[in-house]
Coordinates of C-alpha atoms and ligand atoms in Angstrom, one line a residue:
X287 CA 40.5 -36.4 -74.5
X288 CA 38.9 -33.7 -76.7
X289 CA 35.3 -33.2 -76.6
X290 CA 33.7 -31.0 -79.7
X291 CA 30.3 -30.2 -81.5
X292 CA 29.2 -31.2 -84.9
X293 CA 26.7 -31.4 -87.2
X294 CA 26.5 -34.4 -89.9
X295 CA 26.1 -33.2 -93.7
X296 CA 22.8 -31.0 -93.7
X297 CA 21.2 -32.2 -90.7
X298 CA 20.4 -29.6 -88.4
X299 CA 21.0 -31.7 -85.3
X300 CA 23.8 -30.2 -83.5
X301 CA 25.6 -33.5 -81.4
X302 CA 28.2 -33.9 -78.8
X303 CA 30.9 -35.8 -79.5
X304 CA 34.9 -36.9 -78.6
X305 CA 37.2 -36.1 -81.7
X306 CA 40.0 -38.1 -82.3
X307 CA 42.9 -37.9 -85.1
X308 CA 40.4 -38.9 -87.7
X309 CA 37.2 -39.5 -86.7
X310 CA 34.3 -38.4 -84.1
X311 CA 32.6 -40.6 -81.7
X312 CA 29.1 -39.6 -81.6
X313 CA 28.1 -39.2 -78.2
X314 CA 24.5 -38.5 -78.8
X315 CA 24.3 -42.2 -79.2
X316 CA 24.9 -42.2 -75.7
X317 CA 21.9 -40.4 -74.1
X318 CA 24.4 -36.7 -74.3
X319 CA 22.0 -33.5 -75.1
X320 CA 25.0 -31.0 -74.8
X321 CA 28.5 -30.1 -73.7
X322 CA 27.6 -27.8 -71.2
X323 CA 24.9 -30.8 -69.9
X324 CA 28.4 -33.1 -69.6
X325 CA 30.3 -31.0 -68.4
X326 CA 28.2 -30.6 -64.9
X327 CA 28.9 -34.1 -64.3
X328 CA 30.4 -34.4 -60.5
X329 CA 32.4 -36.9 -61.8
X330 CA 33.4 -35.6 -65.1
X331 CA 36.6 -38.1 -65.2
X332 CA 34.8 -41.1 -64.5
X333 CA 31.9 -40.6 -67.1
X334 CA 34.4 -39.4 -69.8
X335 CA 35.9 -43.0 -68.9
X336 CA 33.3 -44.9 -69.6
X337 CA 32.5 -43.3 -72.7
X338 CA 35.8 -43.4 -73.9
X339 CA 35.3 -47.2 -73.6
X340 CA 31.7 -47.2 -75.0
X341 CA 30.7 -48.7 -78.3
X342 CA 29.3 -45.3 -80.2
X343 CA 28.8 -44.5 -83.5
X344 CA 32.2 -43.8 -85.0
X345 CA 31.8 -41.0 -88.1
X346 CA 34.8 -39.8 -90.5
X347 CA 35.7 -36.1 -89.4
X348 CA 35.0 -35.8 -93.3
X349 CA 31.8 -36.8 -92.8
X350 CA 30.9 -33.9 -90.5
X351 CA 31.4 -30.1 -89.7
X352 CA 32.6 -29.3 -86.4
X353 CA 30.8 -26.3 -84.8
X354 CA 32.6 -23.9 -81.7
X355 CA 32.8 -26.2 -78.9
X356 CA 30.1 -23.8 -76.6
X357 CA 26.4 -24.2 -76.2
X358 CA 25.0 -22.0 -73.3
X359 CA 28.5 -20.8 -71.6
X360 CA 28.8 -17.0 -72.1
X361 CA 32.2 -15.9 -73.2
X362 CA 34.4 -13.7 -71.5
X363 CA 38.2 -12.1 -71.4
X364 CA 41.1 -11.0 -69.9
X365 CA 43.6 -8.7 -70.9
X366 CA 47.0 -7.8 -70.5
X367 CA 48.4 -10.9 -69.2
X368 CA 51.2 -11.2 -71.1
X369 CA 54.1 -9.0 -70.7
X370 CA 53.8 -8.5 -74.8
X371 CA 50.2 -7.9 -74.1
X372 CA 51.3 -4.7 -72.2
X373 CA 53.9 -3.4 -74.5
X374 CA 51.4 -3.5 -77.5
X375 CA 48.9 -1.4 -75.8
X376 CA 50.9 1.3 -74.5
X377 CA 52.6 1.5 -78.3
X378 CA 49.3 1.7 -79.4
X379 CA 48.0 4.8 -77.4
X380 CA 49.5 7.5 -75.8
X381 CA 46.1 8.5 -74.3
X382 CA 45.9 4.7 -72.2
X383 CA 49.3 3.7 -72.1
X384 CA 49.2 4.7 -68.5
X385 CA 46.2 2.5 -67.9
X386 CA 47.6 -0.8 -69.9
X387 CA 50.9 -0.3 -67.4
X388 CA 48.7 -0.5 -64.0
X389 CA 46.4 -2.9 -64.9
X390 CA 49.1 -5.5 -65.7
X391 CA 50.3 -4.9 -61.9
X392 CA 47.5 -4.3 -60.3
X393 CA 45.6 -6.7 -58.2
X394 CA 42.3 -6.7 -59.9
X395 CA 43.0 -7.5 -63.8
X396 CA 41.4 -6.7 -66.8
X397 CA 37.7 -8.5 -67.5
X398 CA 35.6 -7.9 -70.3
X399 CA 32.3 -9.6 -71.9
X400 CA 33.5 -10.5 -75.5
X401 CA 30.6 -12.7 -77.2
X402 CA 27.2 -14.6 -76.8
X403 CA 27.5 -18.4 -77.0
X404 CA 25.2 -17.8 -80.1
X405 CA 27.8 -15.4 -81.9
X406 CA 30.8 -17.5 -81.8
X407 CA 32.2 -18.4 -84.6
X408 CA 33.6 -22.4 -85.3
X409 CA 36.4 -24.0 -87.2
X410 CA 36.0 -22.5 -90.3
X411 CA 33.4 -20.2 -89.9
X412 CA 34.1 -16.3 -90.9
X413 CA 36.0 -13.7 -88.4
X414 CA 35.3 -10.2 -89.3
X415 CA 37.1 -7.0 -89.2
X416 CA 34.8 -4.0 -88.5
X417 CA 34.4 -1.9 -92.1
X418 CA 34.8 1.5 -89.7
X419 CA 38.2 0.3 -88.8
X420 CA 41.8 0.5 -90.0
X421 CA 44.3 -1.3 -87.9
X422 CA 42.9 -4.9 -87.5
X423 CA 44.6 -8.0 -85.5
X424 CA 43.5 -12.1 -84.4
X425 CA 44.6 -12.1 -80.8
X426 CA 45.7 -16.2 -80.0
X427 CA 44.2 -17.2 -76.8
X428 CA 44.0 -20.2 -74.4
X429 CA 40.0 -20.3 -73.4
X430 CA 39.3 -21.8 -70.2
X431 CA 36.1 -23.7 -69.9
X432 CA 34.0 -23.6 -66.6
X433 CA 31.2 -25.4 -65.6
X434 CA 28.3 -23.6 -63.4
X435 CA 30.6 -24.3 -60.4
X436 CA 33.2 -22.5 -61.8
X437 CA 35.6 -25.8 -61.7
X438 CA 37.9 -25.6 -65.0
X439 CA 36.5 -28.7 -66.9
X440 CA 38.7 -28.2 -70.0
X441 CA 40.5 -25.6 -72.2
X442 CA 40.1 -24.5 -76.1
X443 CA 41.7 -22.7 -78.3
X444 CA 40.2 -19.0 -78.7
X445 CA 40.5 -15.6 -81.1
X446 CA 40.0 -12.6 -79.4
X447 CA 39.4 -10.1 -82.7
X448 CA 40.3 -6.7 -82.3
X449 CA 40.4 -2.8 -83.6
X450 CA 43.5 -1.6 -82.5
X451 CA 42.9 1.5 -83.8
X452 CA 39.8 1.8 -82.1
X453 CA 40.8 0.6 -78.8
X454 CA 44.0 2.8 -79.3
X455 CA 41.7 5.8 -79.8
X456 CA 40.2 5.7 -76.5
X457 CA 39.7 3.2 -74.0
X458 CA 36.6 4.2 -73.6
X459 CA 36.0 2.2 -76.9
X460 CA 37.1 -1.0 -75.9
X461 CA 33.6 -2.6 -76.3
X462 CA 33.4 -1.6 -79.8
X463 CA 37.0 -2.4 -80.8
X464 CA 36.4 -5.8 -79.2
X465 CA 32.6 -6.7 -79.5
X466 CA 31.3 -7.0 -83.0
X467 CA 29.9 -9.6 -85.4
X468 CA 32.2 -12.6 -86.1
X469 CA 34.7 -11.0 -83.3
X470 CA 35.2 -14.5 -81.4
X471 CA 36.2 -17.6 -82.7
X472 CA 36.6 -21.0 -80.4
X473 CA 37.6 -24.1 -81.4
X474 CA 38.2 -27.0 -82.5
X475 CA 37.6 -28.8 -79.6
X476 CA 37.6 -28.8 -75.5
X477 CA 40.5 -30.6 -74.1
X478 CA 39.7 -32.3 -71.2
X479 CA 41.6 -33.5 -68.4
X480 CA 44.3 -31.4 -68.4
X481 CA 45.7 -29.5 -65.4
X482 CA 46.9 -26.0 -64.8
X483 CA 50.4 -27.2 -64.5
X484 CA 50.2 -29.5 -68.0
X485 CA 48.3 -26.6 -69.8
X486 CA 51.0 -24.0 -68.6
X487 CA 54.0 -26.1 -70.7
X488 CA 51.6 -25.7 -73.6
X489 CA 52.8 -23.4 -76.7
X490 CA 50.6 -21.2 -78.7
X491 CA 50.6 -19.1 -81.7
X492 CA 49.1 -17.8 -84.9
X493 CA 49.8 -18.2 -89.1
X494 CA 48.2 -15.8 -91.2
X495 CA 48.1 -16.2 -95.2
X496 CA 47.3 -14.0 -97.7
X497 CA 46.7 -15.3 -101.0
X498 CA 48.7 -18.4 -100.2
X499 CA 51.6 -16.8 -98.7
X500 CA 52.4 -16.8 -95.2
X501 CA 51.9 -12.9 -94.0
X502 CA 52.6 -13.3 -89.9
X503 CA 53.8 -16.2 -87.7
X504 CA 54.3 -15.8 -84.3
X505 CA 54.3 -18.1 -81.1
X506 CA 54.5 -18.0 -77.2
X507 CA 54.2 -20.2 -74.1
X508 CA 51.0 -20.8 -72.1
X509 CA 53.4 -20.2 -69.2
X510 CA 54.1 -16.7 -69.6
X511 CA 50.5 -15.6 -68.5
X512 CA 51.0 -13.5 -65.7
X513 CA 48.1 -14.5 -63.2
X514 CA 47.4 -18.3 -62.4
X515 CA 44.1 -19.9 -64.2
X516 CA 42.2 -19.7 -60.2
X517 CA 42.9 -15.7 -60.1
X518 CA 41.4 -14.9 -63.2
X519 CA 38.4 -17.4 -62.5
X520 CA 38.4 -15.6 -58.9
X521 CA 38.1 -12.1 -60.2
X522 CA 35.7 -13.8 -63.3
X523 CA 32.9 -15.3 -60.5
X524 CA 33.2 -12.2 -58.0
X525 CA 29.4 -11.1 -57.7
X526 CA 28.5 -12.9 -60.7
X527 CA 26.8 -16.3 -61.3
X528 CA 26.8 -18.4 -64.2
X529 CA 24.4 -20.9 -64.4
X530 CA 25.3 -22.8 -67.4
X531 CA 29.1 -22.0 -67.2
X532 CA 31.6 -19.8 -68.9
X533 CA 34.4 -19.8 -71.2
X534 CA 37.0 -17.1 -70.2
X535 CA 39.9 -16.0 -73.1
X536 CA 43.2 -15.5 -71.2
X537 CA 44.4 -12.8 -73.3
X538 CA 47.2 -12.8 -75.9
X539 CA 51.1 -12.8 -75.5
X540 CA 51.6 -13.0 -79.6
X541 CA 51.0 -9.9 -81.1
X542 CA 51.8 -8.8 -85.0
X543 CA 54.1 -6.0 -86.0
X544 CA 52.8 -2.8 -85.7
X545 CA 52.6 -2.1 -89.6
X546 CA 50.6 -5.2 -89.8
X547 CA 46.6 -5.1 -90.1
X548 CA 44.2 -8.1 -91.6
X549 CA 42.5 -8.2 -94.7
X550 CA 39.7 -9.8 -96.4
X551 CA 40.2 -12.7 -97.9
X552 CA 43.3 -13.9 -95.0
X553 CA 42.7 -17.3 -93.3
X554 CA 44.3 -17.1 -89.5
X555 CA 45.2 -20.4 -88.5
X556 CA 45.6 -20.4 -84.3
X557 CA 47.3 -23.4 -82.4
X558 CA 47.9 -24.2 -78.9
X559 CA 50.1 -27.8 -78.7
X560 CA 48.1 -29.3 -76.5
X561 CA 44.6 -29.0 -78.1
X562 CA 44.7 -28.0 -81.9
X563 CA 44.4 -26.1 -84.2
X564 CA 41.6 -23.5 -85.5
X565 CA 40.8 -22.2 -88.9
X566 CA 39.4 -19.2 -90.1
X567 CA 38.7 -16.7 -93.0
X568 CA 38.3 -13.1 -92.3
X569 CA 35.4 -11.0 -93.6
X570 CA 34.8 -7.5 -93.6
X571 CA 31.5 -7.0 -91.1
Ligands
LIG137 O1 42.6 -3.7 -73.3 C1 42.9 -4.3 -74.2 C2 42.7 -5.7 -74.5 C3 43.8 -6.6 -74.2 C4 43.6 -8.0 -74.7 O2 42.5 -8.3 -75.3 C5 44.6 -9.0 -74.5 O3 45.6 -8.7 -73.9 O4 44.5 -10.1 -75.0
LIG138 MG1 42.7 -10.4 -76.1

């Protein structure tokens, strides 16, 4: 079951709802405020049972625009868990390679804060590319989705924009080669009921066209993330709370040539099999 947000034509009420191949059930119609408000439930299986067998409002996916699948959650990420992961950073700077090469090995990996649930950008919203920088990349992620008891409720599919030149520079500017407006994109949907062992047979990739061309395709498995989904939510909750969740990127094993940057104007399509795909334009910021 997939569980999304969405707005119908130009009403400003944002609703809960399940998407299916075609349509959205409306879940509003069943006494739902938010996703983050369902996804508390301590029985999250049985009441997504019993709405799935609930008459609800059923509404054309035509009919509506989806919105990213996060209300209150803030959004994190790791890095360098994939094996390409590594290799692309240590290409990219001389001055951090050293640093990309322990962190993939050492115990404690790589966290950062990427985005405010208020900053994240939907299906079809805009992803930027900073105007100070010259080297730009989507980064294909599997998002995990955490309630406030740091349970994994459900998994989306994320885009971890970065500055590669910028991060290459000095790791030092991580923050700014990684946090900046229209830098995170989730969607189109939060697959639920999925386990670690399903989610890790999952595939996961990127197309990127330019003027109706196909610039970049590239494609991975979930399974080649080095550390299990409970390590990284381990290191994630270590002296930290999160009181209406989290959503936490898993990092990127698909990574474009190193001649490659993004322009304005190119739509990145991400998929991951098991959830969907997400859509979106880039804009210089
Ligand atoms: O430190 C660089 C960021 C790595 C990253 O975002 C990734 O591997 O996905
Ligand atoms: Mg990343």
């Amino acid at each position: 079951m997939k569980l999304c947000r969405f707005v119908v034509g130009r009403d400003a009420v944002v609703r809960p709802g399940i998407l299916e191949e075609s349509t959205v059930r409306d879940l509003s119609a069943a006494g739902i405020g938010t996703l983050s408000d369902l996804l508390e439930s301590p029985d999250l299986a049985g009441v997504l049972r019993g709405l799935a067998g609930a008459a609800l409002p059923l509404l054309e996916l035509a009919e509506v625009r989806l919105l990213a699948p996060v209300d209150r959650q803030e959004v994190w990420a790791a890095g360098v868990t994939y094996l390409r992961s590594k290799k692309a950073r240590m290409e990219e700077s001389d001055f951090s390679a050293t640093a990309y090469d322990r962190v993939y090995d050492a115990p404690r990996p790589e966290i950062f804060f990427k985005s405010m649930p208020a900053k994240v950008s939907g299906p079809g919203g805009p992803v930027g590319i900073r105007s100070d920088a010259t080297w730009n990349v989507p980064e294909p992620e599997l998002a995990l989705v955490f309630n406030s008891r740091m349970q994994l409720v459900g998994y989306t599919v994320g885009n971890d924009m970065s500055s590669r030149d910028i991060e290459g520079e000095n790791l030092l500017y991580l923050p700014q080669a990684k946090m900046y407006r229209a830098s995170c994109a989730l969607g189109p949907a939060i697959r639920v009921l999925a386990d670690e062992a399903e989610a890790r047979t999952w595939s996961i990739g990127v197309r990127i066209e330019r003027g109706g061309s196909v610039v970049f395709t590239g494609e991975t498995s979930v399974g080649q993330i080095k550390r299990t989904f409970g390590e990284l939510a381990g290191w994630l909750a270590r002296s930290q709370d999160f009181p209406d969740g989290a959503i936490l990127l898993t990092g990127t094993g698909v990574v474009p040539p190193n001649d490659f940057t993004l322009a304005a104007g190119d739509r990145i399509t991400l998929h991951v099999s098991g959830i969907g795909q997400l859509s979106n334009d880039v804009v210089v910021v």
